[in-house]
Amino acid sequence: MFSTPVLLSSLLLSLSFIPAIPAWPSSAPASVCHTMLPGHGKEPQTLADSPYHVQVSSLYLKQEERIKVTLSSKSETPFKGFLLKAVEVPSNNIIGTFTLLEDGGDNSTAQYLACTHPQSSITHTSNVEKLGQTVEWSPPDQFTGSVVMVATFVKDGYTYWVNVTSETVQTGEMEMGAASAVAKLAYDWLMGFILAWFQ
């Protein structure tokens, strides 16, 4: 017969060899929309070390227009899971709607998540490794203000980055000076080239 301390030690030792399982194998739940934490039991990695980034196709968006939002790797490092939302600055409220560019069939790598309203967020459909994901985002009707895209990237069971953000997007009817207009054209051209390269 084994003593109780010996049995407890054996149990703890066996548990230590259980492999880490991602908390979001097929999608992120709506309950984590605000924290963006996958609940893996580990602290997130530092943002400065993130191998991923969030890119937008334009920094200026008129009403009834859409922009493309791309999640991608900086160094061919794949990710298994993700959660993407758009938030208003400075309130940090989730805003706008996303649109999938795919047909939504069995091979789709992304799906809608209703964080605060339908299509208010995007998440993965499986933990298959991915190098990128592109979707479209549109602001609410008559909205004018600043918006930032916010994402969580999950590399594996215990390695993930939270609150990876895009550059700030200005939405609504706004007057732009000549310098701002030139900067917008240059940025739009550059982002169009980069997004075409990743597709």
mmCIF file of N, CA and C in Angstrom, residues 34-159:
data_model
loop_
_atom_site.group_PDB
_atom_site.id
_atom_site.type_symbol
_atom_site.label_atom_id
_atom_site.label_comp_id
_atom_site.label_asym_id
_atom_site.label_seq_id
_atom_site.Cartn_x
_atom_site.Cartn_y
_atom_site.Cartn_z
ATOM 1 N N HIS A 34 -13.836 41.842 -23.897
ATOM 2 C CA HIS A 34 -13.264 43.045 -23.287
ATOM 3 C C HIS A 34 -11.843 42.811 -22.789
ATOM 4 N N THR A 35 -11.582 41.666 -22.179
ATOM 5 C CA THR A 35 -10.230 41.400 -21.675
ATOM 6 C C THR A 35 -9.289 40.947 -22.772
ATOM 7 N N MET A 36 -9.824 40.282 -23.799
ATOM 8 C CA MET A 36 -9.035 39.729 -24.911
ATOM 9 C C MET A 36 -8.075 38.631 -24.455
ATOM 10 N N LEU A 37 -8.266 38.109 -23.257
ATOM 11 C CA LEU A 37 -7.382 37.080 -22.709
ATOM 12 C C LEU A 37 -7.908 35.689 -23.038
ATOM 13 N N PRO A 38 -7.068 34.805 -23.563
ATOM 14 C CA PRO A 38 -7.523 33.456 -23.908
ATOM 15 C C PRO A 38 -7.707 32.536 -22.715
ATOM 16 N N GLY A 39 -7.254 32.920 -21.535
ATOM 17 C CA GLY A 39 -7.452 32.094 -20.356
ATOM 18 C C GLY A 39 -6.598 30.857 -20.324
ATOM 19 N N HIS A 40 -5.377 30.960 -20.838
ATOM 20 C CA HIS A 40 -4.482 29.810 -20.868
ATOM 21 C C HIS A 40 -3.742 29.594 -19.548
ATOM 22 N N GLY A 41 -3.912 30.507 -18.605
ATOM 23 C CA GLY A 41 -3.236 30.347 -17.330
ATOM 24 C C GLY A 41 -1.845 30.937 -17.289
ATOM 25 N N LYS A 42 -1.416 31.563 -18.355
ATOM 26 C CA LYS A 42 -0.101 32.198 -18.414
ATOM 27 C C LYS A 42 -0.256 33.677 -18.741
ATOM 28 N N GLU A 43 0.738 34.461 -18.355
ATOM 29 C CA GLU A 43 0.723 35.889 -18.670
ATOM 30 C C GLU A 43 1.022 36.095 -20.155
ATOM 31 N N PRO A 44 0.430 37.122 -20.776
ATOM 32 C CA PRO A 44 0.727 37.391 -22.185
ATOM 33 C C PRO A 44 2.159 37.848 -22.385
ATOM 34 N N GLN A 45 2.644 37.683 -23.595
ATOM 35 C CA GLN A 45 3.983 38.140 -23.951
ATOM 36 C C GLN A 45 3.985 39.667 -24.053
ATOM 37 N N THR A 46 5.164 40.261 -23.974
ATOM 38 C CA THR A 46 5.268 41.715 -24.090
ATOM 39 C C THR A 46 5.008 42.149 -25.527
ATOM 40 N N LEU A 47 4.310 43.267 -25.677
ATOM 41 C CA LEU A 47 3.939 43.735 -27.007
ATOM 42 C C LEU A 47 5.148 44.058 -27.872
ATOM 43 N N ALA A 48 6.225 44.508 -27.242
ATOM 44 C CA ALA A 48 7.425 44.857 -28.002
ATOM 45 C C ALA A 48 8.009 43.649 -28.718
ATOM 46 N N ASP A 49 7.730 42.449 -28.204
ATOM 47 C CA ASP A 49 8.265 41.230 -28.805
ATOM 48 C C ASP A 49 7.277 40.550 -29.739
ATOM 49 N N SER A 50 6.171 41.170 -30.033
ATOM 50 C CA SER A 50 5.148 40.533 -30.862
ATOM 51 C C SER A 50 5.638 40.318 -32.292
ATOM 52 N N PRO A 51 5.511 39.093 -32.805
ATOM 53 C CA PRO A 51 5.892 38.830 -34.199
ATOM 54 C C PRO A 51 4.743 39.131 -35.165
ATOM 55 N N TYR A 52 3.657 39.688 -34.648
ATOM 56 C CA TYR A 52 2.470 39.947 -35.459
ATOM 57 C C TYR A 52 2.099 41.426 -35.437
ATOM 58 N N HIS A 53 1.354 41.844 -36.449
ATOM 59 C CA HIS A 53 0.859 43.214 -36.448
ATOM 60 C C HIS A 53 -0.516 43.291 -37.094
ATOM 61 N N VAL A 54 -1.182 44.428 -36.827
ATOM 62 C CA VAL A 54 -2.518 44.706 -37.363
ATOM 63 C C VAL A 54 -2.388 45.902 -38.294
ATOM 64 N N GLN A 55 -2.752 45.714 -39.565
ATOM 65 C CA GLN A 55 -2.617 46.780 -40.556
ATOM 66 C C GLN A 55 -3.984 47.173 -41.102
ATOM 67 N N VAL A 56 -4.138 48.459 -41.384
ATOM 68 C CA VAL A 56 -5.367 48.964 -41.991
ATOM 69 C C VAL A 56 -5.032 49.554 -43.356
ATOM 70 N N SER A 57 -5.987 49.475 -44.277
ATOM 71 C CA SER A 57 -5.732 49.912 -45.649
ATOM 72 C C SER A 57 -5.771 51.423 -45.810
ATOM 73 N N SER A 58 -6.322 52.136 -44.833
ATOM 74 C CA SER A 58 -6.361 53.595 -44.894
ATOM 75 C C SER A 58 -6.493 54.160 -43.486
ATOM 76 N N LEU A 59 -5.920 55.352 -43.287
ATOM 77 C CA LEU A 59 -6.025 56.021 -41.990
ATOM 78 C C LEU A 59 -7.186 57.002 -41.954
ATOM 79 N N TYR A 60 -7.844 57.191 -43.094
ATOM 80 C CA TYR A 60 -8.973 58.110 -43.172
ATOM 81 C C TYR A 60 -10.130 57.399 -43.852
ATOM 82 N N LEU A 61 -11.299 57.497 -43.257
ATOM 83 C CA LEU A 61 -12.451 56.757 -43.756
ATOM 84 C C LEU A 61 -13.688 57.632 -43.733
ATOM 85 N N LYS A 62 -14.298 57.839 -44.890
ATOM 86 C CA LYS A 62 -15.533 58.605 -44.953
ATOM 87 C C LYS A 62 -16.708 57.710 -44.565
ATOM 88 N N GLN A 63 -17.820 58.352 -44.227
ATOM 89 C CA GLN A 63 -19.014 57.596 -43.892
ATOM 90 C C GLN A 63 -19.443 56.742 -45.078
ATOM 91 N N GLU A 64 -19.923 55.536 -44.775
ATOM 92 C CA GLU A 64 -20.381 54.549 -45.747
ATOM 93 C C GLU A 64 -19.223 53.920 -46.516
ATOM 94 N N GLU A 65 -18.004 54.160 -46.107
ATOM 95 C CA GLU A 65 -16.850 53.486 -46.702
ATOM 96 C C GLU A 65 -16.396 52.345 -45.803
ATOM 97 N N ARG A 66 -15.572 51.458 -46.382
ATOM 98 C CA ARG A 66 -14.996 50.349 -45.627
ATOM 99 C C ARG A 66 -13.481 50.372 -45.772
ATOM 100 N N ILE A 67 -12.815 49.804 -44.795
ATOM 101 C CA ILE A 67 -11.376 49.613 -44.907
ATOM 102 C C ILE A 67 -11.062 48.139 -44.711
ATOM 103 N N LYS A 68 -9.935 47.727 -45.250
ATOM 104 C CA LYS A 68 -9.478 46.358 -45.030
ATOM 105 C C LYS A 68 -8.575 46.329 -43.799
ATOM 106 N N VAL A 69 -8.746 45.291 -43.002
ATOM 107 C CA VAL A 69 -7.936 45.087 -41.801
ATOM 108 C C VAL A 69 -7.232 43.744 -41.956
ATOM 109 N N THR A 70 -5.906 43.761 -41.833
ATOM 110 C CA THR A 70 -5.130 42.546 -42.047
ATOM 111 C C THR A 70 -4.332 42.177 -40.803
ATOM 112 N N LEU A 71 -4.508 40.949 -40.350
ATOM 113 C CA LEU A 71 -3.683 40.376 -39.288
ATOM 114 C C LEU A 71 -2.606 39.549 -39.975
ATOM 115 N N SER A 72 -1.349 39.811 -39.647
ATOM 116 C CA SER A 72 -0.284 39.095 -40.334
ATOM 117 C C SER A 72 0.953 38.963 -39.455
ATOM 118 N N SER A 73 1.852 38.114 -39.920
ATOM 119 C CA SER A 73 3.107 37.860 -39.220
ATOM 120 C C SER A 73 4.210 38.725 -39.800
ATOM 121 N N LYS A 74 5.073 39.222 -38.931
ATOM 122 C CA LYS A 74 6.211 40.016 -39.393
ATOM 123 C C LYS A 74 7.350 39.138 -39.880
ATOM 124 N N SER A 75 7.377 37.882 -39.427
ATOM 125 C CA SER A 75 8.541 37.029 -39.695
ATOM 126 C C SER A 75 8.147 35.595 -40.030
ATOM 127 N N GLU A 76 7.030 35.433 -40.749
ATOM 128 C CA GLU A 76 6.567 34.096 -41.136
ATOM 129 C C GLU A 76 6.295 33.199 -39.938
ATOM 130 N N THR A 77 5.976 33.803 -38.792
ATOM 131 C CA THR A 77 5.618 33.032 -37.602
ATOM 132 C C THR A 77 4.109 32.820 -37.601
ATOM 133 N N PRO A 78 3.627 31.594 -37.762
ATOM 134 C CA PRO A 78 2.183 31.375 -37.840
ATOM 135 C C PRO A 78 1.500 31.558 -36.489
ATOM 136 N N PHE A 79 0.212 31.832 -36.527
ATOM 137 C CA PHE A 79 -0.591 31.903 -35.309
ATOM 138 C C PHE A 79 -1.771 30.951 -35.465
ATOM 139 N N LYS A 80 -2.217 30.397 -34.339
ATOM 140 C CA LYS A 80 -3.304 29.418 -34.364
ATOM 141 C C LYS A 80 -4.668 30.030 -34.072
ATOM 142 N N GLY A 81 -4.686 31.059 -33.245
ATOM 143 C CA GLY A 81 -5.955 31.682 -32.901
ATOM 144 C C GLY A 81 -5.853 33.188 -32.904
ATOM 145 N N PHE A 82 -6.987 33.856 -33.004
ATOM 146 C CA PHE A 82 -6.986 35.321 -32.967
ATOM 147 C C PHE A 82 -8.362 35.833 -32.581
ATOM 148 N N LEU A 83 -8.371 37.050 -32.115
ATOM 149 C CA LEU A 83 -9.613 37.775 -31.819
ATOM 150 C C LEU A 83 -9.387 39.219 -32.221
ATOM 151 N N LEU A 84 -10.287 39.759 -33.019
ATOM 152 C CA LEU A 84 -10.137 41.117 -33.542
ATOM 153 C C LEU A 84 -11.395 41.924 -33.277
ATOM 154 N N LYS A 85 -11.187 43.151 -32.800
ATOM 155 C CA LYS A 85 -12.299 44.073 -32.600
ATOM 156 C C LYS A 85 -11.843 45.481 -32.954
ATOM 157 N N ALA A 86 -12.803 46.378 -33.107
ATOM 158 C CA ALA A 86 -12.515 47.799 -33.327
ATOM 159 C C ALA A 86 -13.074 48.574 -32.144
ATOM 160 N N VAL A 87 -12.291 49.505 -31.611
ATOM 161 C CA VAL A 87 -12.748 50.273 -30.456
ATOM 162 C C VAL A 87 -12.636 51.766 -30.743
ATOM 163 N N GLU A 88 -13.582 52.504 -30.164
ATOM 164 C CA GLU A 88 -13.571 53.956 -30.283
ATOM 165 C C GLU A 88 -12.553 54.535 -29.319
ATOM 166 N N VAL A 89 -11.871 55.596 -29.762
ATOM 167 C CA VAL A 89 -10.901 56.296 -28.925
ATOM 168 C C VAL A 89 -11.518 57.617 -28.480
ATOM 169 N N PRO A 90 -11.524 57.944 -27.174
ATOM 170 C CA PRO A 90 -10.838 57.247 -26.081
ATOM 171 C C PRO A 90 -11.723 56.359 -25.228
ATOM 172 N N SER A 91 -13.004 56.164 -25.602
ATOM 173 C CA SER A 91 -13.931 55.440 -24.732
ATOM 174 C C SER A 91 -13.620 53.948 -24.638
ATOM 175 N N ASN A 92 -12.939 53.418 -25.658
ATOM 176 C CA ASN A 92 -12.596 51.993 -25.721
ATOM 177 C C ASN A 92 -13.821 51.108 -25.928
ATOM 178 N N ASN A 93 -14.939 51.708 -26.368
ATOM 179 C CA ASN A 93 -16.142 50.935 -26.662
ATOM 180 C C ASN A 93 -16.010 50.240 -28.009
ATOM 181 N N ILE A 94 -16.485 48.997 -28.081
ATOM 182 C CA ILE A 94 -16.471 48.255 -29.338
ATOM 183 C C ILE A 94 -17.433 48.924 -30.310
ATOM 184 N N ILE A 95 -16.993 49.074 -31.559
ATOM 185 C CA ILE A 95 -17.776 49.872 -32.510
ATOM 186 C C ILE A 95 -17.645 49.290 -33.922
ATOM 187 N N GLY A 96 -18.668 49.508 -34.739
ATOM 188 C CA GLY A 96 -18.615 49.122 -36.136
ATOM 189 C C GLY A 96 -18.900 47.654 -36.378
ATOM 190 N N THR A 97 -18.847 47.267 -37.654
ATOM 191 C CA THR A 97 -19.105 45.883 -38.046
ATOM 192 C C THR A 97 -18.029 45.393 -39.014
ATOM 193 N N PHE A 98 -17.750 44.111 -38.919
ATOM 194 C CA PHE A 98 -16.777 43.468 -39.801
ATOM 195 C C PHE A 98 -17.496 42.675 -40.888
ATOM 196 N N THR A 99 -16.802 42.485 -42.005
ATOM 197 C CA THR A 99 -17.320 41.682 -43.110
ATOM 198 C C THR A 99 -16.230 40.725 -43.573
ATOM 199 N N LEU A 100 -16.554 39.444 -43.643
ATOM 200 C CA LEU A 100 -15.601 38.448 -44.124
ATOM 201 C C LEU A 100 -15.446 38.559 -45.631
ATOM 202 N N LEU A 101 -14.236 38.367 -46.114
ATOM 203 C CA LEU A 101 -13.974 38.408 -47.547
ATOM 204 C C LEU A 101 -14.123 37.038 -48.175
ATOM 205 N N GLU A 102 -14.218 35.996 -47.350
ATOM 206 C CA GLU A 102 -14.329 34.636 -47.855
ATOM 207 C C GLU A 102 -15.796 34.258 -48.037
ATOM 208 N N ASP A 103 -16.027 33.052 -48.556
ATOM 209 C CA ASP A 103 -17.397 32.627 -48.812
ATOM 210 C C ASP A 103 -18.093 32.087 -47.575
ATOM 211 N N GLY A 104 -17.317 31.915 -46.457
ATOM 212 C CA GLY A 104 -17.919 31.427 -45.232
ATOM 213 C C GLY A 104 -18.170 29.941 -45.211
ATOM 214 N N GLY A 105 -17.601 29.191 -46.167
ATOM 215 C CA GLY A 105 -17.782 27.753 -46.235
ATOM 216 C C GLY A 105 -16.927 27.004 -45.232
ATOM 217 N N ASP A 106 -16.823 25.695 -45.429
ATOM 218 C CA ASP A 106 -16.099 24.852 -44.482
ATOM 219 C C ASP A 106 -14.617 25.205 -44.406
ATOM 220 N N ASN A 107 -14.080 25.800 -45.470
ATOM 221 C CA ASN A 107 -12.656 26.127 -45.502
ATOM 222 C C ASN A 107 -12.360 27.519 -44.952
ATOM 223 N N SER A 108 -13.369 28.201 -44.484
ATOM 224 C CA SER A 108 -13.166 29.543 -43.965
ATOM 225 C C SER A 108 -12.315 29.491 -42.699
ATOM 226 N N THR A 109 -11.413 30.438 -42.562
ATOM 227 C CA THR A 109 -10.540 30.486 -41.386
ATOM 228 C C THR A 109 -11.002 31.507 -40.364
ATOM 229 N N ALA A 110 -12.085 32.238 -40.657
ATOM 230 C CA ALA A 110 -12.575 33.266 -39.739
ATOM 231 C C ALA A 110 -14.093 33.203 -39.639
ATOM 232 N N GLN A 111 -14.607 33.713 -38.533
ATOM 233 C CA GLN A 111 -16.046 33.746 -38.327
ATOM 234 C C GLN A 111 -16.411 34.955 -37.472
ATOM 235 N N TYR A 112 -17.676 35.348 -37.542
ATOM 236 C CA TYR A 112 -18.148 36.483 -36.761
ATOM 237 C C TYR A 112 -18.328 36.103 -35.298
ATOM 238 N N LEU A 113 -18.127 37.090 -34.439
ATOM 239 C CA LEU A 113 -18.372 36.926 -33.009
ATOM 240 C C LEU A 113 -19.152 38.150 -32.537
ATOM 241 N N ALA A 114 -20.306 37.923 -31.927
ATOM 242 C CA ALA A 114 -21.164 39.027 -31.468
ATOM 243 C C ALA A 114 -20.738 39.460 -30.074
ATOM 244 N N CYS A 115 -19.738 40.313 -30.012
ATOM 245 C CA CYS A 115 -19.287 40.812 -28.709
ATOM 246 C C CYS A 115 -20.328 41.725 -28.081
ATOM 247 N N THR A 116 -20.736 42.758 -28.809
ATOM 248 C CA THR A 116 -21.762 43.686 -28.327
ATOM 249 C C THR A 116 -22.944 43.753 -29.291
ATOM 250 N N HIS A 117 -22.730 43.373 -30.539
ATOM 251 C CA HIS A 117 -23.771 43.348 -31.558
ATOM 252 C C HIS A 117 -23.300 42.427 -32.680
ATOM 253 N N PRO A 118 -24.171 42.002 -33.577
ATOM 254 C CA PRO A 118 -23.756 41.086 -34.645
ATOM 255 C C PRO A 118 -22.593 41.639 -35.473
ATOM 256 N N GLN A 119 -21.622 40.760 -35.747
ATOM 257 C CA GLN A 119 -20.448 41.091 -36.566
ATOM 258 C C GLN A 119 -19.574 42.179 -35.946
ATOM 259 N N SER A 120 -19.617 42.295 -34.634
ATOM 260 C CA SER A 120 -18.793 43.308 -33.961
ATOM 261 C C SER A 120 -17.375 42.847 -33.717
ATOM 262 N N SER A 121 -17.090 41.571 -34.005
ATOM 263 C CA SER A 121 -15.747 41.046 -33.820
ATOM 264 C C SER A 121 -15.532 39.873 -34.767
ATOM 265 N N ILE A 122 -14.247 39.497 -34.901
ATOM 266 C CA ILE A 122 -13.869 38.379 -35.763
ATOM 267 C C ILE A 122 -12.965 37.452 -34.966
ATOM 268 N N THR A 123 -13.157 36.153 -35.126
ATOM 269 C CA THR A 123 -12.287 35.173 -34.484
ATOM 270 C C THR A 123 -12.036 34.010 -35.442
ATOM 271 N N HIS A 124 -11.161 33.090 -35.044
ATOM 272 C CA HIS A 124 -10.790 31.965 -35.894
ATOM 273 C C HIS A 124 -11.855 30.873 -35.840
ATOM 274 N N THR A 125 -11.756 29.927 -36.763
ATOM 275 C CA THR A 125 -12.667 28.787 -36.786
ATOM 276 C C THR A 125 -11.994 27.502 -36.323
ATOM 277 N N SER A 126 -10.664 27.476 -36.314
ATOM 278 C CA SER A 126 -9.927 26.293 -35.856
ATOM 279 C C SER A 126 -8.530 26.724 -35.443
ATOM 280 N N ASN A 127 -7.775 25.801 -34.835
ATOM 281 C CA ASN A 127 -6.413 26.126 -34.417
ATOM 282 C C ASN A 127 -5.383 25.727 -35.457
ATOM 283 N N VAL A 128 -5.799 25.629 -36.714
ATOM 284 C CA VAL A 128 -4.861 25.405 -37.809
ATOM 285 C C VAL A 128 -3.959 26.628 -37.938
ATOM 286 N N GLU A 129 -2.685 26.426 -38.192
ATOM 287 C CA GLU A 129 -1.740 27.540 -38.284
ATOM 288 C C GLU A 129 -2.062 28.448 -39.467
ATOM 289 N N LYS A 130 -1.940 29.767 -39.228
ATOM 290 C CA LYS A 130 -2.243 30.770 -40.238
ATOM 291 C C LYS A 130 -1.117 31.796 -40.287
ATOM 292 N N LEU A 131 -0.909 32.385 -41.437
ATOM 293 C CA LEU A 131 0.074 33.461 -41.572
ATOM 294 C C LEU A 131 -0.596 34.819 -41.743
ATOM 295 N N GLY A 132 -1.899 34.820 -42.017
ATOM 296 C CA GLY A 132 -2.583 36.086 -42.200
ATOM 297 C C GLY A 132 -4.084 35.920 -42.284
ATOM 298 N N GLN A 133 -4.784 37.016 -42.055
ATOM 299 C CA GLN A 133 -6.243 37.047 -42.178
ATOM 300 C C GLN A 133 -6.655 38.467 -42.514
ATOM 301 N N THR A 134 -7.428 38.630 -43.584
ATOM 302 C CA THR A 134 -7.893 39.955 -44.003
ATOM 303 C C THR A 134 -9.412 40.008 -43.989
ATOM 304 N N VAL A 135 -9.954 41.054 -43.387
ATOM 305 C CA VAL A 135 -11.399 41.282 -43.340
ATOM 306 C C VAL A 135 -11.657 42.753 -43.638
ATOM 307 N N GLU A 136 -12.918 43.121 -43.723
ATOM 308 C CA GLU A 136 -13.284 44.522 -43.903
ATOM 309 C C GLU A 136 -14.014 45.028 -42.664
ATOM 310 N N TRP A 137 -13.875 46.316 -42.411
ATOM 311 C CA TRP A 137 -14.571 46.944 -41.282
ATOM 312 C C TRP A 137 -15.251 48.216 -41.755
ATOM 313 N N SER A 138 -16.450 48.464 -41.238
ATOM 314 C CA SER A 138 -17.185 49.693 -41.564
ATOM 315 C C SER A 138 -17.723 50.327 -40.287
ATOM 316 N N PRO A 139 -17.725 51.656 -40.212
ATOM 317 C CA PRO A 139 -18.212 52.355 -39.004
ATOM 318 C C PRO A 139 -19.732 52.418 -38.997
ATOM 319 N N PRO A 140 -20.308 52.741 -37.836
ATOM 320 C CA PRO A 140 -21.770 52.931 -37.782
ATOM 321 C C PRO A 140 -22.183 54.145 -38.606
ATOM 322 N N ASP A 141 -23.447 54.206 -38.962
ATOM 323 C CA ASP A 141 -23.968 55.361 -39.703
ATOM 324 C C ASP A 141 -23.784 56.639 -38.900
ATOM 325 N N GLN A 142 -23.357 57.678 -39.579
ATOM 326 C CA GLN A 142 -23.215 59.015 -39.011
ATOM 327 C C GLN A 142 -22.143 59.106 -37.929
ATOM 328 N N PHE A 143 -21.269 58.105 -37.851
ATOM 329 C CA PHE A 143 -20.229 58.161 -36.824
ATOM 330 C C PHE A 143 -19.047 58.995 -37.301
ATOM 331 N N THR A 144 -18.547 59.846 -36.433
ATOM 332 C CA THR A 144 -17.339 60.632 -36.680
ATOM 333 C C THR A 144 -16.436 60.515 -35.458
ATOM 334 N N GLY A 145 -15.198 60.125 -35.664
ATOM 335 C CA GLY A 145 -14.288 59.986 -34.537
ATOM 336 C C GLY A 145 -13.093 59.124 -34.869
ATOM 337 N N SER A 146 -12.379 58.713 -33.828
ATOM 338 C CA SER A 146 -11.157 57.929 -33.981
ATOM 339 C C SER A 146 -11.399 56.484 -33.553
ATOM 340 N N VAL A 147 -10.818 55.566 -34.313
ATOM 341 C CA VAL A 147 -11.011 54.136 -34.068
ATOM 342 C C VAL A 147 -9.665 53.421 -34.182
ATOM 343 N N VAL A 148 -9.472 52.411 -33.326
ATOM 344 C CA VAL A 148 -8.266 51.570 -33.378
ATOM 345 C C VAL A 148 -8.689 50.111 -33.437
ATOM 346 N N MET A 149 -8.010 49.339 -34.278
ATOM 347 C CA MET A 149 -8.230 47.894 -34.330
ATOM 348 C C MET A 149 -7.377 47.229 -33.252
ATOM 349 N N VAL A 150 -7.966 46.310 -32.517
ATOM 350 C CA VAL A 150 -7.280 45.649 -31.404
ATOM 351 C C VAL A 150 -7.375 44.137 -31.601
ATOM 352 N N ALA A 151 -6.254 43.439 -31.443
ATOM 353 C CA ALA A 151 -6.245 41.997 -31.691
ATOM 354 C C ALA A 151 -5.458 41.234 -30.635
ATOM 355 N N THR A 152 -5.861 39.998 -30.447
ATOM 356 C CA THR A 152 -5.088 39.016 -29.691
ATOM 357 C C THR A 152 -4.622 37.946 -30.664
ATOM 358 N N PHE A 153 -3.351 37.594 -30.601
ATOM 359 C CA PHE A 153 -2.794 36.522 -31.419
ATOM 360 C C PHE A 153 -2.357 35.385 -30.510
ATOM 361 N N VAL A 154 -2.763 34.167 -30.818
ATOM 362 C CA VAL A 154 -2.354 32.994 -30.055
ATOM 363 C C VAL A 154 -1.423 32.153 -30.926
ATOM 364 N N LYS A 155 -0.170 32.051 -30.497
ATOM 365 C CA LYS A 155 0.809 31.248 -31.233
ATOM 366 C C LYS A 155 0.677 29.778 -30.885
ATOM 367 N N ASP A 156 0.569 29.478 -29.603
ATOM 368 C CA ASP A 156 0.382 28.102 -29.154
ATOM 369 C C ASP A 156 -0.285 28.134 -27.777
ATOM 370 N N GLY A 157 -0.303 26.996 -27.090
ATOM 371 C CA GLY A 157 -1.034 26.881 -25.844
ATOM 372 C C GLY A 157 -0.756 27.949 -24.822
ATOM 373 N N TYR A 158 0.500 28.311 -24.635
ATOM 374 C CA TYR A 158 0.847 29.263 -23.590
ATOM 375 C C TYR A 158 1.566 30.510 -24.119
ATOM 376 N N THR A 159 1.586 30.711 -25.415
ATOM 377 C CA THR A 159 2.282 31.855 -25.998
ATOM 378 C C THR A 159 1.296 32.707 -26.779
#
